[in-house]
């Protein structure tokens, strides 16, 4: 039986697309390969009131699932979000430091927290630019800027340019991605 040329091409294209999709999927126990050139990073420590060197944190999905509550895992490791007005820190007005729930990296000070009316804890700047990283996020119909922990890569939320002075930025974070340590 002769197969039309078009069918061969279509079959090949479908096969290639399926292989690409499968190759990009990771199993739950796949460890992220560490970038050996940057195992140690410099971050700001609120406790030390200065910069310190720390090791980057690499764990498998199974290790993160064991360490984190389900919603914290979904948000920090799967780039999810908690529902607005449900997070424990949205209305927190105490003085202290907000750190990464995954690795303890200091992220934000209560001194830069403000009421944004969005239902998520919002800050006008991180504790230090070295403590976070940002990525372009095109998951929705528009481009956003994702905020991640520089130490472990946890998804924290997004940053927008509609915040108050002096930066004009609004770091809109998920409470389940944070721990809060009250000032002494």
PDB file of C-alpha atoms in Angstrom:
ATOM      1  CA  UNK A   1       0.000   0.000   0.000  1.00  0.00           C
ATOM      2  CA  UNK A   2       1.341   3.434  -0.910  1.00  0.00           C
ATOM      3  CA  UNK A   3       1.194   6.166   1.739  1.00  0.00           C
ATOM      4  CA  UNK A   4       0.725   9.675   0.364  1.00  0.00           C
ATOM      5  CA  UNK A   5       3.736  11.972   0.824  1.00  0.00           C
ATOM      6  CA  UNK A   6       1.655  14.435   2.905  1.00  0.00           C
ATOM      7  CA  UNK A   7       0.777  11.692   5.412  1.00  0.00           C
ATOM      8  CA  UNK A   8       4.446  10.801   5.896  1.00  0.00           C
ATOM      9  CA  UNK A   9       5.327  14.441   6.588  1.00  0.00           C
ATOM     10  CA  UNK A  10       2.382  14.905   8.958  1.00  0.00           C
ATOM     11  CA  UNK A  11       3.259  11.665  10.798  1.00  0.00           C
ATOM     12  CA  UNK A  12       6.884  12.775  11.154  1.00  0.00           C
ATOM     13  CA  UNK A  13       5.857  16.212  12.475  1.00  0.00           C
ATOM     14  CA  UNK A  14       3.487  14.706  15.033  1.00  0.00           C
ATOM     15  CA  UNK A  15       6.190  12.265  16.130  1.00  0.00           C
ATOM     16  CA  UNK A  16       8.724  15.089  16.563  1.00  0.00           C
ATOM     17  CA  UNK A  17       6.272  17.236  18.544  1.00  0.00           C
ATOM     18  CA  UNK A  18       5.360  14.329  20.826  1.00  0.00           C
ATOM     19  CA  UNK A  19       9.024  13.551  21.448  1.00  0.00           C
ATOM     20  CA  UNK A  20       9.804  17.181  22.261  1.00  0.00           C
ATOM     21  CA  UNK A  21       6.918  17.342  24.747  1.00  0.00           C
ATOM     22  CA  UNK A  22       7.949  14.095  26.428  1.00  0.00           C
ATOM     23  CA  UNK A  23      11.603  15.069  26.585  1.00  0.00           C
ATOM     24  CA  UNK A  24      10.758  18.269  28.456  1.00  0.00           C
ATOM     25  CA  UNK A  25       8.754  16.536  31.202  1.00  0.00           C
ATOM     26  CA  UNK A  26      10.573  15.742  34.437  1.00  0.00           C
ATOM     27  CA  UNK A  27       9.724  12.930  36.777  1.00  0.00           C
ATOM     28  CA  UNK A  28       8.832  13.771  40.359  1.00  0.00           C
ATOM     29  CA  UNK A  29      12.201  12.550  41.612  1.00  0.00           C
ATOM     30  CA  UNK A  30      14.398  14.348  39.073  1.00  0.00           C
ATOM     31  CA  UNK A  31      16.932  16.596  40.778  1.00  0.00           C
ATOM     32  CA  UNK A  32      17.713  19.905  39.161  1.00  0.00           C
ATOM     33  CA  UNK A  33      21.315  19.825  38.040  1.00  0.00           C
ATOM     34  CA  UNK A  34      23.229  22.393  40.035  1.00  0.00           C
ATOM     35  CA  UNK A  35      25.164  25.039  38.161  1.00  0.00           C
ATOM     36  CA  UNK A  36      28.615  24.158  39.459  1.00  0.00           C
ATOM     37  CA  UNK A  37      29.913  27.645  38.753  1.00  0.00           C
ATOM     38  CA  UNK A  38      27.540  29.150  41.327  1.00  0.00           C
ATOM     39  CA  UNK A  39      27.075  26.750  44.246  1.00  0.00           C
ATOM     40  CA  UNK A  40      27.829  29.584  46.674  1.00  0.00           C
ATOM     41  CA  UNK A  41      25.948  32.868  46.504  1.00  0.00           C
ATOM     42  CA  UNK A  42      26.125  36.091  48.486  1.00  0.00           C
ATOM     43  CA  UNK A  43      22.880  37.202  50.158  1.00  0.00           C
ATOM     44  CA  UNK A  44      21.908  39.708  52.817  1.00  0.00           C
ATOM     45  CA  UNK A  45      21.209  38.295  56.298  1.00  0.00           C
ATOM     46  CA  UNK A  46      18.925  40.335  58.569  1.00  0.00           C
ATOM     47  CA  UNK A  47      20.290  38.503  61.631  1.00  0.00           C
ATOM     48  CA  UNK A  48      23.909  39.325  60.729  1.00  0.00           C
ATOM     49  CA  UNK A  49      22.925  42.763  59.362  1.00  0.00           C
ATOM     50  CA  UNK A  50      25.231  42.175  56.423  1.00  0.00           C
ATOM     51  CA  UNK A  51      26.080  39.980  53.491  1.00  0.00           C
ATOM     52  CA  UNK A  52      26.952  36.321  53.965  1.00  0.00           C
ATOM     53  CA  UNK A  53      27.869  33.474  51.631  1.00  0.00           C
ATOM     54  CA  UNK A  54      25.477  30.513  51.520  1.00  0.00           C
ATOM     55  CA  UNK A  55      25.152  27.377  49.461  1.00  0.00           C
ATOM     56  CA  UNK A  56      22.384  27.202  46.885  1.00  0.00           C
ATOM     57  CA  UNK A  57      19.727  24.636  47.766  1.00  0.00           C
ATOM     58  CA  UNK A  58      18.907  21.818  45.347  1.00  0.00           C
ATOM     59  CA  UNK A  59      16.316  19.179  46.221  1.00  0.00           C
ATOM     60  CA  UNK A  60      14.185  16.689  44.328  1.00  0.00           C
ATOM     61  CA  UNK A  61      10.430  17.159  44.039  1.00  0.00           C
ATOM     62  CA  UNK A  62      10.015  14.263  46.488  1.00  0.00           C
ATOM     63  CA  UNK A  63      12.195  16.060  49.057  1.00  0.00           C
ATOM     64  CA  UNK A  64      10.250  19.335  48.620  1.00  0.00           C
ATOM     65  CA  UNK A  65       6.912  17.485  48.955  1.00  0.00           C
ATOM     66  CA  UNK A  66       8.113  15.905  52.198  1.00  0.00           C
ATOM     67  CA  UNK A  67       9.267  19.273  53.606  1.00  0.00           C
ATOM     68  CA  UNK A  68       6.355  21.523  52.558  1.00  0.00           C
ATOM     69  CA  UNK A  69       2.615  21.671  53.151  1.00  0.00           C
ATOM     70  CA  UNK A  70       0.677  20.882  49.937  1.00  0.00           C
ATOM     71  CA  UNK A  71      -0.266  24.502  49.114  1.00  0.00           C
ATOM     72  CA  UNK A  72       3.252  25.755  49.844  1.00  0.00           C
ATOM     73  CA  UNK A  73       4.619  23.045  47.533  1.00  0.00           C
ATOM     74  CA  UNK A  74       2.116  23.944  44.797  1.00  0.00           C
ATOM     75  CA  UNK A  75       3.008  27.639  44.978  1.00  0.00           C
ATOM     76  CA  UNK A  76       6.779  27.487  45.473  1.00  0.00           C
ATOM     77  CA  UNK A  77       7.682  24.467  43.349  1.00  0.00           C
ATOM     78  CA  UNK A  78       4.845  24.419  40.767  1.00  0.00           C
ATOM     79  CA  UNK A  79       4.421  28.218  40.336  1.00  0.00           C
ATOM     80  CA  UNK A  80       0.898  28.266  41.720  1.00  0.00           C
ATOM     81  CA  UNK A  81      -0.815  31.012  43.716  1.00  0.00           C
ATOM     82  CA  UNK A  82      -2.920  31.168  46.839  1.00  0.00           C
ATOM     83  CA  UNK A  83      -6.378  32.744  46.683  1.00  0.00           C
ATOM     84  CA  UNK A  84      -6.473  36.471  47.417  1.00  0.00           C
ATOM     85  CA  UNK A  85      -7.337  37.478  51.002  1.00  0.00           C
ATOM     86  CA  UNK A  86      -6.644  33.971  52.360  1.00  0.00           C
ATOM     87  CA  UNK A  87      -2.926  34.223  53.220  1.00  0.00           C
ATOM     88  CA  UNK A  88      -1.833  34.608  56.831  1.00  0.00           C
ATOM     89  CA  UNK A  89       0.509  37.532  56.111  1.00  0.00           C
ATOM     90  CA  UNK A  90      -1.741  39.748  53.969  1.00  0.00           C
ATOM     91  CA  UNK A  91      -2.956  41.564  57.082  1.00  0.00           C
ATOM     92  CA  UNK A  92       0.161  41.119  59.225  1.00  0.00           C
ATOM     93  CA  UNK A  93       1.305  44.469  60.664  1.00  0.00           C
ATOM     94  CA  UNK A  94       3.984  43.241  63.055  1.00  0.00           C
ATOM     95  CA  UNK A  95       7.631  44.241  62.679  1.00  0.00           C
ATOM     96  CA  UNK A  96       9.996  41.566  61.435  1.00  0.00           C
ATOM     97  CA  UNK A  97      11.517  39.697  58.515  1.00  0.00           C
ATOM     98  CA  UNK A  98       9.841  37.587  55.841  1.00  0.00           C
ATOM     99  CA  UNK A  99      11.979  34.679  54.646  1.00  0.00           C
ATOM    100  CA  UNK A 100      11.650  31.852  52.121  1.00  0.00           C
ATOM    101  CA  UNK A 101       9.606  28.940  53.470  1.00  0.00           C
ATOM    102  CA  UNK A 102      11.791  26.518  51.509  1.00  0.00           C
ATOM    103  CA  UNK A 103      15.324  27.552  52.488  1.00  0.00           C
ATOM    104  CA  UNK A 104      15.135  30.366  55.064  1.00  0.00           C
ATOM    105  CA  UNK A 105      16.670  33.028  52.804  1.00  0.00           C
ATOM    106  CA  UNK A 106      15.670  36.513  54.064  1.00  0.00           C
ATOM    107  CA  UNK A 107      13.467  38.189  51.453  1.00  0.00           C
ATOM    108  CA  UNK A 108      11.551  41.213  52.751  1.00  0.00           C
ATOM    109  CA  UNK A 109      11.437  43.491  55.779  1.00  0.00           C
ATOM    110  CA  UNK A 110       8.180  44.645  57.351  1.00  0.00           C
ATOM    111  CA  UNK A 111       9.603  48.158  56.896  1.00  0.00           C
ATOM    112  CA  UNK A 112       8.824  47.904  53.163  1.00  0.00           C
ATOM    113  CA  UNK A 113       5.419  46.195  53.485  1.00  0.00           C
ATOM    114  CA  UNK A 114       2.351  48.195  52.470  1.00  0.00           C
ATOM    115  CA  UNK A 115      -1.391  47.729  52.026  1.00  0.00           C
ATOM    116  CA  UNK A 116      -1.945  47.208  48.307  1.00  0.00           C
ATOM    117  CA  UNK A 117      -5.601  46.129  48.552  1.00  0.00           C
ATOM    118  CA  UNK A 118      -4.822  43.076  46.404  1.00  0.00           C
ATOM    119  CA  UNK A 119      -5.239  40.444  49.133  1.00  0.00           C
ATOM    120  CA  UNK A 120      -1.573  39.372  49.096  1.00  0.00           C
ATOM    121  CA  UNK A 121       1.309  40.689  51.202  1.00  0.00           C
ATOM    122  CA  UNK A 122       2.976  43.452  49.182  1.00  0.00           C
ATOM    123  CA  UNK A 123       6.373  45.110  49.532  1.00  0.00           C
ATOM    124  CA  UNK A 124       7.992  48.003  47.687  1.00  0.00           C
ATOM    125  CA  UNK A 125      11.458  46.410  47.697  1.00  0.00           C
ATOM    126  CA  UNK A 126      13.236  43.195  48.721  1.00  0.00           C
ATOM    127  CA  UNK A 127      15.619  43.110  51.686  1.00  0.00           C
ATOM    128  CA  UNK A 128      18.468  43.016  49.115  1.00  0.00           C
ATOM    129  CA  UNK A 129      18.479  42.608  45.342  1.00  0.00           C
ATOM    130  CA  UNK A 130      20.865  39.630  45.717  1.00  0.00           C
ATOM    131  CA  UNK A 131      18.266  37.660  47.695  1.00  0.00           C
ATOM    132  CA  UNK A 132      15.798  37.378  44.814  1.00  0.00           C
ATOM    133  CA  UNK A 133      15.887  36.751  41.094  1.00  0.00           C
ATOM    134  CA  UNK A 134      13.287  37.684  38.510  1.00  0.00           C
ATOM    135  CA  UNK A 135      12.154  35.993  35.314  1.00  0.00           C
ATOM    136  CA  UNK A 136       9.801  36.923  32.539  1.00  0.00           C
ATOM    137  CA  UNK A 137       6.472  35.104  32.975  1.00  0.00           C
ATOM    138  CA  UNK A 138       4.260  34.755  29.909  1.00  0.00           C
ATOM    139  CA  UNK A 139       1.824  32.171  31.304  1.00  0.00           C
ATOM    140  CA  UNK A 140      -1.130  34.552  31.022  1.00  0.00           C
ATOM    141  CA  UNK A 141      -2.158  36.655  28.039  1.00  0.00           C
ATOM    142  CA  UNK A 142       0.279  39.365  29.139  1.00  0.00           C
ATOM    143  CA  UNK A 143       3.858  39.499  30.363  1.00  0.00           C
ATOM    144  CA  UNK A 144       4.556  39.597  34.095  1.00  0.00           C
ATOM    145  CA  UNK A 145       7.759  39.471  36.111  1.00  0.00           C
ATOM    146  CA  UNK A 146       8.054  36.432  38.348  1.00  0.00           C
ATOM    147  CA  UNK A 147       9.965  36.717  41.648  1.00  0.00           C
ATOM    148  CA  UNK A 148      12.012  33.733  42.838  1.00  0.00           C
ATOM    149  CA  UNK A 149      14.222  33.018  45.839  1.00  0.00           C
ATOM    150  CA  UNK A 150      17.861  33.357  44.755  1.00  0.00           C
ATOM    151  CA  UNK A 151      18.944  30.525  47.042  1.00  0.00           C
ATOM    152  CA  UNK A 152      16.494  27.730  46.158  1.00  0.00           C
ATOM    153  CA  UNK A 153      14.517  28.973  43.157  1.00  0.00           C
ATOM    154  CA  UNK A 154      11.165  28.960  44.969  1.00  0.00           C
ATOM    155  CA  UNK A 155       8.386  30.835  43.192  1.00  0.00           C
ATOM    156  CA  UNK A 156       7.318  33.647  45.535  1.00  0.00           C
ATOM    157  CA  UNK A 157       4.954  35.768  43.433  1.00  0.00           C
ATOM    158  CA  UNK A 158       5.288  38.626  40.946  1.00  0.00           C
ATOM    159  CA  UNK A 159       6.504  42.214  40.865  1.00  0.00           C
ATOM    160  CA  UNK A 160       4.499  45.006  39.235  1.00  0.00           C
ATOM    161  CA  UNK A 161       5.261  48.665  38.533  1.00  0.00           C
ATOM    162  CA  UNK A 162       2.208  50.079  40.331  1.00  0.00           C
ATOM    163  CA  UNK A 163       3.671  50.338  43.840  1.00  0.00           C
ATOM    164  CA  UNK A 164       4.343  53.321  46.094  1.00  0.00           C
ATOM    165  CA  UNK A 165       7.360  55.593  46.217  1.00  0.00           C
ATOM    166  CA  UNK A 166      10.308  55.449  46.480  1.00  0.00           C
ATOM    167  CA  UNK A 167      10.571  52.450  44.078  1.00  0.00           C
ATOM    168  CA  UNK A 168       7.155  52.452  42.411  1.00  0.00           C
ATOM    169  CA  UNK A 169       7.221  48.650  42.644  1.00  0.00           C
ATOM    170  CA  UNK A 170       4.771  46.184  44.191  1.00  0.00           C
ATOM    171  CA  UNK A 171       6.256  42.819  45.091  1.00  0.00           C
ATOM    172  CA  UNK A 172       3.037  40.807  45.389  1.00  0.00           C
ATOM    173  CA  UNK A 173       3.965  37.669  47.345  1.00  0.00           C
ATOM    174  CA  UNK A 174       2.177  34.501  48.399  1.00  0.00           C
ATOM    175  CA  UNK A 175       1.931  34.051  52.181  1.00  0.00           C
ATOM    176  CA  UNK A 176       2.445  30.291  51.797  1.00  0.00           C
ATOM    177  CA  UNK A 177       5.864  30.968  50.241  1.00  0.00           C
ATOM    178  CA  UNK A 178       6.997  32.926  53.298  1.00  0.00           C
ATOM    179  CA  UNK A 179       7.874  32.527  56.964  1.00  0.00           C
ATOM    180  CA  UNK A 180       7.704  35.526  59.279  1.00  0.00           C
ATOM    181  CA  UNK A 181      10.075  36.138  62.171  1.00  0.00           C
ATOM    182  CA  UNK A 182       8.888  38.799  64.577  1.00  0.00           C
ATOM    183  CA  UNK A 183      11.442  41.471  65.512  1.00  0.00           C
ATOM    184  CA  UNK A 184      12.916  41.144  69.011  1.00  0.00           C
TER     185      UNK A 184
END
